[in-house]
Short mmCIF file of C-alpha atoms and ligand atoms in Angstrom, two decimals:
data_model
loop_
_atom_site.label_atom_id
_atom_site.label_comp_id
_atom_site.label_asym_id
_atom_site.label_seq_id
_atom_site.Cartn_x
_atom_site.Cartn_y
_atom_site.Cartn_z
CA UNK W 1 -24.57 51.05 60.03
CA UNK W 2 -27.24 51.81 57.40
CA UNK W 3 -28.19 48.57 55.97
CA UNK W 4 -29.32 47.97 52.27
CA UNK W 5 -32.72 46.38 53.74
CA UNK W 6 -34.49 45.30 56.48
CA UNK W 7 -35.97 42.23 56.12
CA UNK W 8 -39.02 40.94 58.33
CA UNK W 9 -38.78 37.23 58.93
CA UNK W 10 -41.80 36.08 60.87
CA UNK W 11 -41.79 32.58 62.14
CA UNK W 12 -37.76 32.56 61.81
CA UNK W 13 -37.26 30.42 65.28
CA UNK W 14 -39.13 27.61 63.54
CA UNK W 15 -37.64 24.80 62.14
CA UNK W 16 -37.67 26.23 58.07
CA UNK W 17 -37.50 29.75 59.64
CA UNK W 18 -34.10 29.31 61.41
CA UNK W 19 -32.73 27.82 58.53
CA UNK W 20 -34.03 30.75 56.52
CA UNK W 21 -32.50 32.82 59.25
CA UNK W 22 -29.44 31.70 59.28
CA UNK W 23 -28.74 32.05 55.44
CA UNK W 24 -29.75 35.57 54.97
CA UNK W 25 -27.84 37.00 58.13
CA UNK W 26 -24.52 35.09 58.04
CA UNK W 27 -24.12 35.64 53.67
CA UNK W 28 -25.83 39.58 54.00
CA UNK W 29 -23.98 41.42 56.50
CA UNK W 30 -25.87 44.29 54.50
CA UNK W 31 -28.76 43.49 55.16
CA UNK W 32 -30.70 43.78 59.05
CA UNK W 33 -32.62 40.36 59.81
CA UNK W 34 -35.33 40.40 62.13
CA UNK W 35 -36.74 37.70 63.43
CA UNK W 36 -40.38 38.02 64.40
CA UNK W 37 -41.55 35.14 65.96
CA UNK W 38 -44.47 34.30 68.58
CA UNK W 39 -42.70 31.48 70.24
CA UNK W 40 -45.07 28.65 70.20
CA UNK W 41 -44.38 25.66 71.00
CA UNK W 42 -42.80 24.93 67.53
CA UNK W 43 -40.99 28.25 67.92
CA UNK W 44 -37.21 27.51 69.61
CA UNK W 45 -34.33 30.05 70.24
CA UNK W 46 -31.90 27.42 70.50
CA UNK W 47 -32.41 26.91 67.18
CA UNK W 48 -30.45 30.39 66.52
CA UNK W 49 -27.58 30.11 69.29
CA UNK W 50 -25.02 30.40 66.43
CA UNK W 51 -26.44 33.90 65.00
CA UNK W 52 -27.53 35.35 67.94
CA UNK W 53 -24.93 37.71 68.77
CA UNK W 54 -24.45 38.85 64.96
CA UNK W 55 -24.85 42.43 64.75
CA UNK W 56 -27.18 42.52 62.11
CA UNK W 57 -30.04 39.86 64.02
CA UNK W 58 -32.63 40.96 65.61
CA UNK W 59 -35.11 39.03 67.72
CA UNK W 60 -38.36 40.14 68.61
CA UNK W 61 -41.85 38.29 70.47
CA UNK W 62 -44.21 38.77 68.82
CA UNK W 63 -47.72 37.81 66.87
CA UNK W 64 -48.65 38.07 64.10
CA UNK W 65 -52.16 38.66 65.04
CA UNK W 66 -51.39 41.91 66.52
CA UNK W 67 -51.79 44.64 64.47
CA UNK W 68 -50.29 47.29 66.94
CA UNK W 69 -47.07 45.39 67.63
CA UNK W 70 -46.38 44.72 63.69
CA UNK W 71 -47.02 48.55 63.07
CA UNK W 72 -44.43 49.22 66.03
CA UNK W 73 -41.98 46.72 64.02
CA UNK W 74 -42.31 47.67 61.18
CA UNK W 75 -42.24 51.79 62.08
CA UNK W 76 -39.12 51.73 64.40
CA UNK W 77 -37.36 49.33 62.80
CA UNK W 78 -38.04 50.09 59.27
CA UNK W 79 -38.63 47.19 57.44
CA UNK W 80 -38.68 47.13 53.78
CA UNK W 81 -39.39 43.15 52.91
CA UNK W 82 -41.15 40.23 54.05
CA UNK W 83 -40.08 36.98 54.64
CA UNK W 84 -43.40 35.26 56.08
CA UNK W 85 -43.14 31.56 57.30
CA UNK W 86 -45.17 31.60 60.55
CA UNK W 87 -47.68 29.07 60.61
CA UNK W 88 -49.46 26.60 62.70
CA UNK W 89 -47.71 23.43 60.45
CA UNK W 90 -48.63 20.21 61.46
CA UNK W 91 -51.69 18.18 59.47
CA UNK W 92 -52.33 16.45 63.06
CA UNK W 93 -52.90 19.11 64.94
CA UNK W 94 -54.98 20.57 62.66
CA UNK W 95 -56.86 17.76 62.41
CA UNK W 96 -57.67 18.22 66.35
CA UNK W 97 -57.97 21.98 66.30
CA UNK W 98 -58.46 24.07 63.35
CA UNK W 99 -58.74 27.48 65.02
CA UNK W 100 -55.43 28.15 65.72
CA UNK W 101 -54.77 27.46 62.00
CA UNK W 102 -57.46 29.82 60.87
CA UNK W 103 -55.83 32.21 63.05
CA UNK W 104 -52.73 32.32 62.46
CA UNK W 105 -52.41 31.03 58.82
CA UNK W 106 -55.16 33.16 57.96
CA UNK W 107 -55.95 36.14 60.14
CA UNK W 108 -52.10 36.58 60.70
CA UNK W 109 -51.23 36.55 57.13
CA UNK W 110 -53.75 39.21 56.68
CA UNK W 111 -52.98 41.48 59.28
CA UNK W 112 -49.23 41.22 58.15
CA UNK W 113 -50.31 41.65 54.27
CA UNK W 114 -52.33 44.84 55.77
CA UNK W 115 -49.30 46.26 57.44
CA UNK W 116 -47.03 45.75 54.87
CA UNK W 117 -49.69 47.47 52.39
CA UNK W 118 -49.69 50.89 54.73
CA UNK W 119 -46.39 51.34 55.72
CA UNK W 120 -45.01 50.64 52.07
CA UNK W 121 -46.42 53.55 50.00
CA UNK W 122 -43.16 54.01 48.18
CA UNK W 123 -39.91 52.68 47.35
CA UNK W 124 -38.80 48.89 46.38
CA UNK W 125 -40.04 46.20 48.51
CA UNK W 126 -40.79 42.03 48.75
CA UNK W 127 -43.22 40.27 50.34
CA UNK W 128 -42.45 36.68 49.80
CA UNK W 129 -45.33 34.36 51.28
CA UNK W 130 -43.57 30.41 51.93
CA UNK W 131 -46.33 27.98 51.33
CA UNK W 132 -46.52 23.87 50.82
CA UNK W 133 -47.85 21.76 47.93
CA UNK W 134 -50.52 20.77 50.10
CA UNK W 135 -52.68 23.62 48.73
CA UNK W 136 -53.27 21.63 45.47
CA UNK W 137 -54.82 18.47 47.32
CA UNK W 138 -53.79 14.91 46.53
CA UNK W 139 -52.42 13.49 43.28
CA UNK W 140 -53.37 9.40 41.95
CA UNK W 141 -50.30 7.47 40.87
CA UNK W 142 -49.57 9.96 38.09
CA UNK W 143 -48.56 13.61 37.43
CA UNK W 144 -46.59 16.27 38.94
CA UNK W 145 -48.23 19.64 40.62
CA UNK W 146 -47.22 22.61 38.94
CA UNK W 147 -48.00 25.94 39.61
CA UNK W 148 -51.01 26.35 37.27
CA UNK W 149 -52.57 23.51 39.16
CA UNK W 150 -55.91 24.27 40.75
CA UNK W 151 -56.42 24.34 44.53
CA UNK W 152 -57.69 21.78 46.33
CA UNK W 153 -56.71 21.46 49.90
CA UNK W 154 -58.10 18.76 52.07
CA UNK W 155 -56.89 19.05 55.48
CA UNK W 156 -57.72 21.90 57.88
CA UNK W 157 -53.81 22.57 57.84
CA UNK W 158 -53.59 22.79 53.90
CA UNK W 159 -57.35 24.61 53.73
CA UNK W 160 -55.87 27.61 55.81
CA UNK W 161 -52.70 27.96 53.72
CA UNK W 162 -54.58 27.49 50.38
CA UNK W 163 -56.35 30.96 52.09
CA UNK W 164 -53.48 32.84 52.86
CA UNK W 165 -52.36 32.38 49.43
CA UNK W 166 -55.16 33.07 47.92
CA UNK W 167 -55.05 36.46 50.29
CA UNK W 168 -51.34 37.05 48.79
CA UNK W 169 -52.37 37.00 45.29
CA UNK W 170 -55.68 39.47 45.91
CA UNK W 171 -53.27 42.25 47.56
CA UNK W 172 -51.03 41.50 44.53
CA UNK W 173 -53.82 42.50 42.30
CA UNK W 174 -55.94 44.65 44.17
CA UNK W 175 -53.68 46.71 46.04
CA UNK W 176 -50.52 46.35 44.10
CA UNK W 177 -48.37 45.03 46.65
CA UNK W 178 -45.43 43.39 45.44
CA UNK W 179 -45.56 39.88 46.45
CA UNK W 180 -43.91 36.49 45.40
CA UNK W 181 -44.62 33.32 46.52
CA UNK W 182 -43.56 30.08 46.85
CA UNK W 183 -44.93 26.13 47.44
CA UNK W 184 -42.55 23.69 48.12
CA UNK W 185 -42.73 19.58 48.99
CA UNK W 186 -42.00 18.12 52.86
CA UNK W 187 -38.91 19.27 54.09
CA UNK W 188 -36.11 17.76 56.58
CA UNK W 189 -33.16 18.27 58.25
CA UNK W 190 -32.06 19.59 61.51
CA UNK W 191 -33.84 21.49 64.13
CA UNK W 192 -37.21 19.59 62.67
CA UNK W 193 -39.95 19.23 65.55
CA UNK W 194 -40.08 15.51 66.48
CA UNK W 195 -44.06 15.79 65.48
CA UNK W 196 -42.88 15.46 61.91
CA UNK W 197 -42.58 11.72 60.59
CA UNK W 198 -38.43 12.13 59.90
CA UNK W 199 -37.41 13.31 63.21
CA UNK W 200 -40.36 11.58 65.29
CA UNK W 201 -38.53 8.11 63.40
CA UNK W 202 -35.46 8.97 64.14
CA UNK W 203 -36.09 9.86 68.02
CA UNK W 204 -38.47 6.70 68.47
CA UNK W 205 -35.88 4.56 66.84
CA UNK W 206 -32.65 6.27 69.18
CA UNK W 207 -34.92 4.90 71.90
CA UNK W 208 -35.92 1.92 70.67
CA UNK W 209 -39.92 2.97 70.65
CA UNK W 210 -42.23 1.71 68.04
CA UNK W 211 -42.45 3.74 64.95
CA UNK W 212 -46.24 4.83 64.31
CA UNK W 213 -46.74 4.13 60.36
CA UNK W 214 -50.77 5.28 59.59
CA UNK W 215 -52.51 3.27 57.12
CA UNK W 216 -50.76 0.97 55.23
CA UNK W 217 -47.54 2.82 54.64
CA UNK W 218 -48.20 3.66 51.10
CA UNK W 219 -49.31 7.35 50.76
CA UNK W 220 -46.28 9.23 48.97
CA UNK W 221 -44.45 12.69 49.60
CA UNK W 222 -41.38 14.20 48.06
CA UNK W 223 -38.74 15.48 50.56
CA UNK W 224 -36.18 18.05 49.99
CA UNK W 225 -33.21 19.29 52.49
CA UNK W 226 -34.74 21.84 54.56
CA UNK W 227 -31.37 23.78 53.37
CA UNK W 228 -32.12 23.52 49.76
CA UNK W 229 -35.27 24.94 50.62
CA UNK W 230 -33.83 28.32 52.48
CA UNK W 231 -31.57 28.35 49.26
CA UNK W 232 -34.81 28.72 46.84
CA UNK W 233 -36.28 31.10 49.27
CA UNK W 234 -33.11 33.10 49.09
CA UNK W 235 -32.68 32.75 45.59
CA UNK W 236 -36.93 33.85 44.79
CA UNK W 237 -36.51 36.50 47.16
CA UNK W 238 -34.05 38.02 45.26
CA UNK W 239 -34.51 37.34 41.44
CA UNK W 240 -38.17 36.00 41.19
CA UNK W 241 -40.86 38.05 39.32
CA UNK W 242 -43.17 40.25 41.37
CA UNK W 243 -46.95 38.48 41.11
CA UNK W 244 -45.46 35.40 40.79
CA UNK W 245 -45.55 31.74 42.51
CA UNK W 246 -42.93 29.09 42.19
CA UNK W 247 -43.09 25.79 43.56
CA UNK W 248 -40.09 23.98 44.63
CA UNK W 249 -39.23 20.40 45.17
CA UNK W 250 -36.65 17.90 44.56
CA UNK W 251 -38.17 15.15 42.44
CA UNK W 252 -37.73 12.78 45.21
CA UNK W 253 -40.48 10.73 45.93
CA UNK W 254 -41.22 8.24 48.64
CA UNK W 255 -43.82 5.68 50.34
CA UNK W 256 -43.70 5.99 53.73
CA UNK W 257 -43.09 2.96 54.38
CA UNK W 258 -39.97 2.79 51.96
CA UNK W 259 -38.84 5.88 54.02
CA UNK W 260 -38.95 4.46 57.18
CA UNK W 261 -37.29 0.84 56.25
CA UNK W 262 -34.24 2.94 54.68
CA UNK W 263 -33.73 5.00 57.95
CA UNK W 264 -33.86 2.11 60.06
CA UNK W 265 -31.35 0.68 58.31
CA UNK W 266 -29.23 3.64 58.34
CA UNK W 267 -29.34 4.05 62.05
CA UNK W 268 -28.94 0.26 62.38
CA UNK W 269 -25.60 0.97 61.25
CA UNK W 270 -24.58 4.33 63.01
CA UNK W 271 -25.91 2.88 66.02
CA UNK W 272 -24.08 -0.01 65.40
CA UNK W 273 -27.06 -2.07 65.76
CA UNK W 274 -28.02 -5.88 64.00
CA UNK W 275 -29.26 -5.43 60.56
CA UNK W 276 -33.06 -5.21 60.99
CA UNK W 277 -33.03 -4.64 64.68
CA UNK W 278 -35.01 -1.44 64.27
CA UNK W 279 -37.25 -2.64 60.99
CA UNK W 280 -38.74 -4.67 64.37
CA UNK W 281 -40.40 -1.63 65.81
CA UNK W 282 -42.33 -0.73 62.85
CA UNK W 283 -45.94 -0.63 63.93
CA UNK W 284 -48.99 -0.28 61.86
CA UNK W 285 -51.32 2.29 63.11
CA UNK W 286 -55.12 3.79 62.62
CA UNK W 287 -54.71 5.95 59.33
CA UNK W 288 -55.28 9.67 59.28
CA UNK W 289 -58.24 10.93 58.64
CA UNK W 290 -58.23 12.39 55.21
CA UNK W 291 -54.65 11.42 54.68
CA UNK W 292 -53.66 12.64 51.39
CA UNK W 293 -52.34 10.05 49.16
CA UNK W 294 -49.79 11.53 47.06
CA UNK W 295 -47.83 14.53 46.86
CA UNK W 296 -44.60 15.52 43.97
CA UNK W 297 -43.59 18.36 42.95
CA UNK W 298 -42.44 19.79 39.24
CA UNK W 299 -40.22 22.42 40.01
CA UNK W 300 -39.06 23.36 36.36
CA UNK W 301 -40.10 26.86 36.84
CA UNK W 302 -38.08 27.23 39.22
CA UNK W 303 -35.02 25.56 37.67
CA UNK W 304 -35.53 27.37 34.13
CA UNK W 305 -35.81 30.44 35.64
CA UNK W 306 -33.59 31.38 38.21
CA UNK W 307 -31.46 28.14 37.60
CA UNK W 308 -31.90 27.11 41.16
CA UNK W 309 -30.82 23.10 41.66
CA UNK W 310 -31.04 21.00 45.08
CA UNK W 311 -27.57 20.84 46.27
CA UNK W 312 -27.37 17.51 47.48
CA UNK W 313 -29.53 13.43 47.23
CA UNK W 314 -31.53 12.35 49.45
CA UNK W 315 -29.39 9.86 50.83
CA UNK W 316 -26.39 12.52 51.61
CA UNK W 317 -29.32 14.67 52.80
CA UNK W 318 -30.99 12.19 55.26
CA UNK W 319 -27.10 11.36 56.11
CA UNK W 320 -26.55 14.42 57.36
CA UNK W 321 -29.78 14.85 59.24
CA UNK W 322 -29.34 11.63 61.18
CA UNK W 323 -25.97 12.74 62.31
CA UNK W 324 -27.30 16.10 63.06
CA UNK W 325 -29.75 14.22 65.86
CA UNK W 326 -27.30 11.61 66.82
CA UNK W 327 -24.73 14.51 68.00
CA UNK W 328 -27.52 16.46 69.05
CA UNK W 329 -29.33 14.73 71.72
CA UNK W 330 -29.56 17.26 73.91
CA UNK W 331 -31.63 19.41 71.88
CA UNK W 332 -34.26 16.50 71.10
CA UNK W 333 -34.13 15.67 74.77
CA UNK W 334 -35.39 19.31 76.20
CA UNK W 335 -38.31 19.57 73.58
CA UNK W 336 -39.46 16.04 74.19
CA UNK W 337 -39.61 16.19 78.30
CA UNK W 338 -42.38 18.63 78.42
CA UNK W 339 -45.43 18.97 76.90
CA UNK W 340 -44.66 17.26 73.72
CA UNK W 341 -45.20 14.17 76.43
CA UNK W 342 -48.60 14.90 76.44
CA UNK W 343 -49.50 15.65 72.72
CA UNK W 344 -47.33 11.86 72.31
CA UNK W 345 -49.62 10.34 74.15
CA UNK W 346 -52.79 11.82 73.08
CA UNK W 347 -51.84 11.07 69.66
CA UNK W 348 -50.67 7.43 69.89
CA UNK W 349 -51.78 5.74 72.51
CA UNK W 350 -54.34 3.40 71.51
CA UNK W 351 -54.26 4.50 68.32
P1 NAD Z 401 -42.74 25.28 62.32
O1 NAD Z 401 -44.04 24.84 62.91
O2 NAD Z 401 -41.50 24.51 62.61
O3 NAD Z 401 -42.44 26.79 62.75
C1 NAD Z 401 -43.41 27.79 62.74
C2 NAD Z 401 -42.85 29.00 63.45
O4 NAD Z 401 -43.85 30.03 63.41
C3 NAD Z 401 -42.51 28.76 64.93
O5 NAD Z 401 -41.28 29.36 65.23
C4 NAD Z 401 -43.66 29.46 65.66
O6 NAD Z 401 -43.28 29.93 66.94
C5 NAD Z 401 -43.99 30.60 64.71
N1 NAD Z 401 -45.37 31.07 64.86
C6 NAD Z 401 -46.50 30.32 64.91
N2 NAD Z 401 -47.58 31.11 65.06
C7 NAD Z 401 -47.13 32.39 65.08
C8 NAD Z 401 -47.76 33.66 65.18
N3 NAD Z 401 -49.09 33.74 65.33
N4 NAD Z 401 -47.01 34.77 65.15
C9 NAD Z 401 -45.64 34.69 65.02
N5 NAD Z 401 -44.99 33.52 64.93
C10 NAD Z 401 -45.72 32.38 64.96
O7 NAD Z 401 -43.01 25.38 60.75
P2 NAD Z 401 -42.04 25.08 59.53
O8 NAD Z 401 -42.09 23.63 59.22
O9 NAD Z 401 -40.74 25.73 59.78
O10 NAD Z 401 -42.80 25.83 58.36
C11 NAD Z 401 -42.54 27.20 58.08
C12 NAD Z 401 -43.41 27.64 56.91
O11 NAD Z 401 -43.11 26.84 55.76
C13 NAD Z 401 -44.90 27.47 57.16
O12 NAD Z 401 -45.57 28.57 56.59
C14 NAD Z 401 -45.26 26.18 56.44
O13 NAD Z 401 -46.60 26.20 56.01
C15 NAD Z 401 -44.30 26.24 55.26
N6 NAD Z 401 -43.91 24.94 54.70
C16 NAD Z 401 -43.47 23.93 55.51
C17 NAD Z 401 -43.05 22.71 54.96
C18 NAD Z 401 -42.50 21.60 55.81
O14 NAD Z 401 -42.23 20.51 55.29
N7 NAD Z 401 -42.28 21.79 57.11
C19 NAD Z 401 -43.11 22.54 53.58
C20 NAD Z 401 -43.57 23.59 52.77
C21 NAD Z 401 -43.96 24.78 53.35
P1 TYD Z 402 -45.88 14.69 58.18
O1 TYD Z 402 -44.42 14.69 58.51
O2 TYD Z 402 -46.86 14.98 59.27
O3 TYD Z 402 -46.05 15.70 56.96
P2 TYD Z 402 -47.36 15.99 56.01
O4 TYD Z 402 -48.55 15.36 56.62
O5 TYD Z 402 -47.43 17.48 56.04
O6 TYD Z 402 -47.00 15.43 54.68
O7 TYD Z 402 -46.25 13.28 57.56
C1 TYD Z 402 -45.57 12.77 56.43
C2 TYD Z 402 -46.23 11.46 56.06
O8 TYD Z 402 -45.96 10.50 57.10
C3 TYD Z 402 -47.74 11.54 55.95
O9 TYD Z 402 -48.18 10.69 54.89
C4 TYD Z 402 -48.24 10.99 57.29
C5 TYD Z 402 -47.18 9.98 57.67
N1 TYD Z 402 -46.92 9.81 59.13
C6 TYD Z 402 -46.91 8.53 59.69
O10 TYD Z 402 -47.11 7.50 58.99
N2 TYD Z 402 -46.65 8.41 61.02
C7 TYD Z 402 -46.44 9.49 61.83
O11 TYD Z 402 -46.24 9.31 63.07
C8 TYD Z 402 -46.44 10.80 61.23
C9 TYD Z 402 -46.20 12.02 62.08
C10 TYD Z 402 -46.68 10.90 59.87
#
């Protein structure tokens, strides 16, 4: 079958990647989806069981980093867009080890801006860059960040994601390359890496293990459904404007420590646990260095424009993600017996 396009999605056995994934193969039989993914340790198959065998998904190891095997891609398989979510993700782990950010946030996005730049020299393409509100740095107790906000990252995470957009934009206007971009707010849902404060709650409180809370509980983010999210990338994909960036969020901000009381008292109840029996395990620990205070996103762009709208609440959202884990156990289990054991305890103990 000649498909209408081949679309490029690197990091697509991630947790916003399969979700991405999913979307654009199962509604665009049309289209050829290929997943291009290095397989780290955030990187899971499983997460794609249900598209797997679709004739028009594609799964290919690789990096990003290396320039022969995206020319090989890209060549034999003929791709005409980008969809580019590999990353290193987590603020932790950057915190520990920037390099691997650098390297892949950065040097990756380069070498995959570069490729995209020599094999396109005609015809209609997309390179759409995903990116976080991190890149604009911390907000006090008021304001929104919009798109015209200036950069100011502050963790080694956000620093090398500030660069590869900044690296988008320049091929935008120095080379021409027709890029889009977008920066949304903390996602979560299924198939999230138990790293992440949602599922790492959820897990610890299935298990009855105390739930880590840095600082004082009070720094803020603004969660959307990791589904909504795939739905805006779909959605900018296809009708954004070329040059442009669009952040996208869900007005829905909470502290931390808000967040975690409300899922214990969810689970209390699916688990069919005491009221407050989890709130118990709530543990204070040694902040994060750096921790940004305050993150919320205005996503009116986004709305005016190509009349895009979250499609459900939090609560329904978080509802659905709990169950997701709760019927999922085995999935959870496998990632957390191996090496994630070892990053746990580096991480928390004594902390
Ligand atoms: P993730 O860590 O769950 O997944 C990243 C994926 O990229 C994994 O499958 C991994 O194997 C792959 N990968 C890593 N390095 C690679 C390389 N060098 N070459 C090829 N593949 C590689 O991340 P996520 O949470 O799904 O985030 C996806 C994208 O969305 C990232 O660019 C992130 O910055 C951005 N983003 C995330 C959030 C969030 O809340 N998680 C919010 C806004 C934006
Ligand atoms: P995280 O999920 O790592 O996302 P990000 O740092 O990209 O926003 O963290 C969300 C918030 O939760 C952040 O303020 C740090 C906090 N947090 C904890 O309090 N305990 C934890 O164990 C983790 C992982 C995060």
């Amino acid at each position: 079958m000649k498909y209408d396009k081949t679309i490029l999605i690197t990091g697509g056995a991630g947790f916003i990647g399969s979700h991405v994934v999913r979307l654009m193969v199962t509604k665009y039989p049309n289209y050829r989806i290929v997943n291009f993914d290095k397989l780290t340790y955030a990187g899971n198959l499983k997460n794609l069981e249900d598209v797997e065998n679709e004739s028009n998904y594609t799964f290919v190891k690789g990096d990003i980093c290396d320039r022969s095997k995206l020319k090989e891609v890209f060549e034999e398989l003929e791709v005409t867009d980008v969809i580019h979510l590999a990353a290193e993700s987590h603020v932790d782990r950057s915190i520990e080890g920037p390099m691997e950010f650098v390297m892949t946030n950065v040097v990756g996005t380069v070498n995959l801006l570069q490729q995209a730049k020599d094999s396109w020299t005609d015809g209609d393409h997309v390179f759409h860059h995903v990116s976080t509100d991190e890149v604009y740095g911390s907000l006090g107790d008021e304001g929104l960040f919009e798109e015209t906000t200036a950069y100011d990252p502050r963790s080694p995470y956000s620093a090398s994601k500030a660069s590869s957009d900044h690296f988008v934009k320049a091929f935008y206007h120095t080379y021409g390359l027709p890029i889009k971009m977008s920066n949304c707010s903390n996602n979560y849902g299924s198939h999230h890496f138990p790293e992440k404060l949602i599922p790492l709650m959820i897990n610890n409180i299935v298990h009855k293990k105390p739930l880590p809370v840095y600082g004082k509980g009070e720094n803020i983010r603004d969660w959307l459904w990791v589904v909504d999210h795939a739905s805006a990338i779909e959605t900018i994909f296809h009708n954004g404007r070329i040059g442009e960036s669009y952040n996208v969020g869900g007005l829905n901000e909470w502290t931390n420590i808000d967040l975690v009381k409300y899922l214990c008292q969810l689970m209390d109840r699916k688990l069919g646990r005491e009221e407050g029996e989890s709130e118990q395990l709530i543990t204070y620990v040694k902040d994060r260095a750096g921790h940004d205070m305050r993150y919320a996103i205005d996503a009116t762009k986004l709305e005016n424009e190509l009349n895009w709208r979250p499609s459900v609440t939090f609560e329904e959202g978080l509802e659905l993600t709990v169950d997701w884990y709760l019927e999922n156990a085995e999935w959870i289990e496998e990632i957390t017996s191996g090496s994630y054991r070892e990053y746990y305890e580096s991480m928390y103990t004594n902390r």
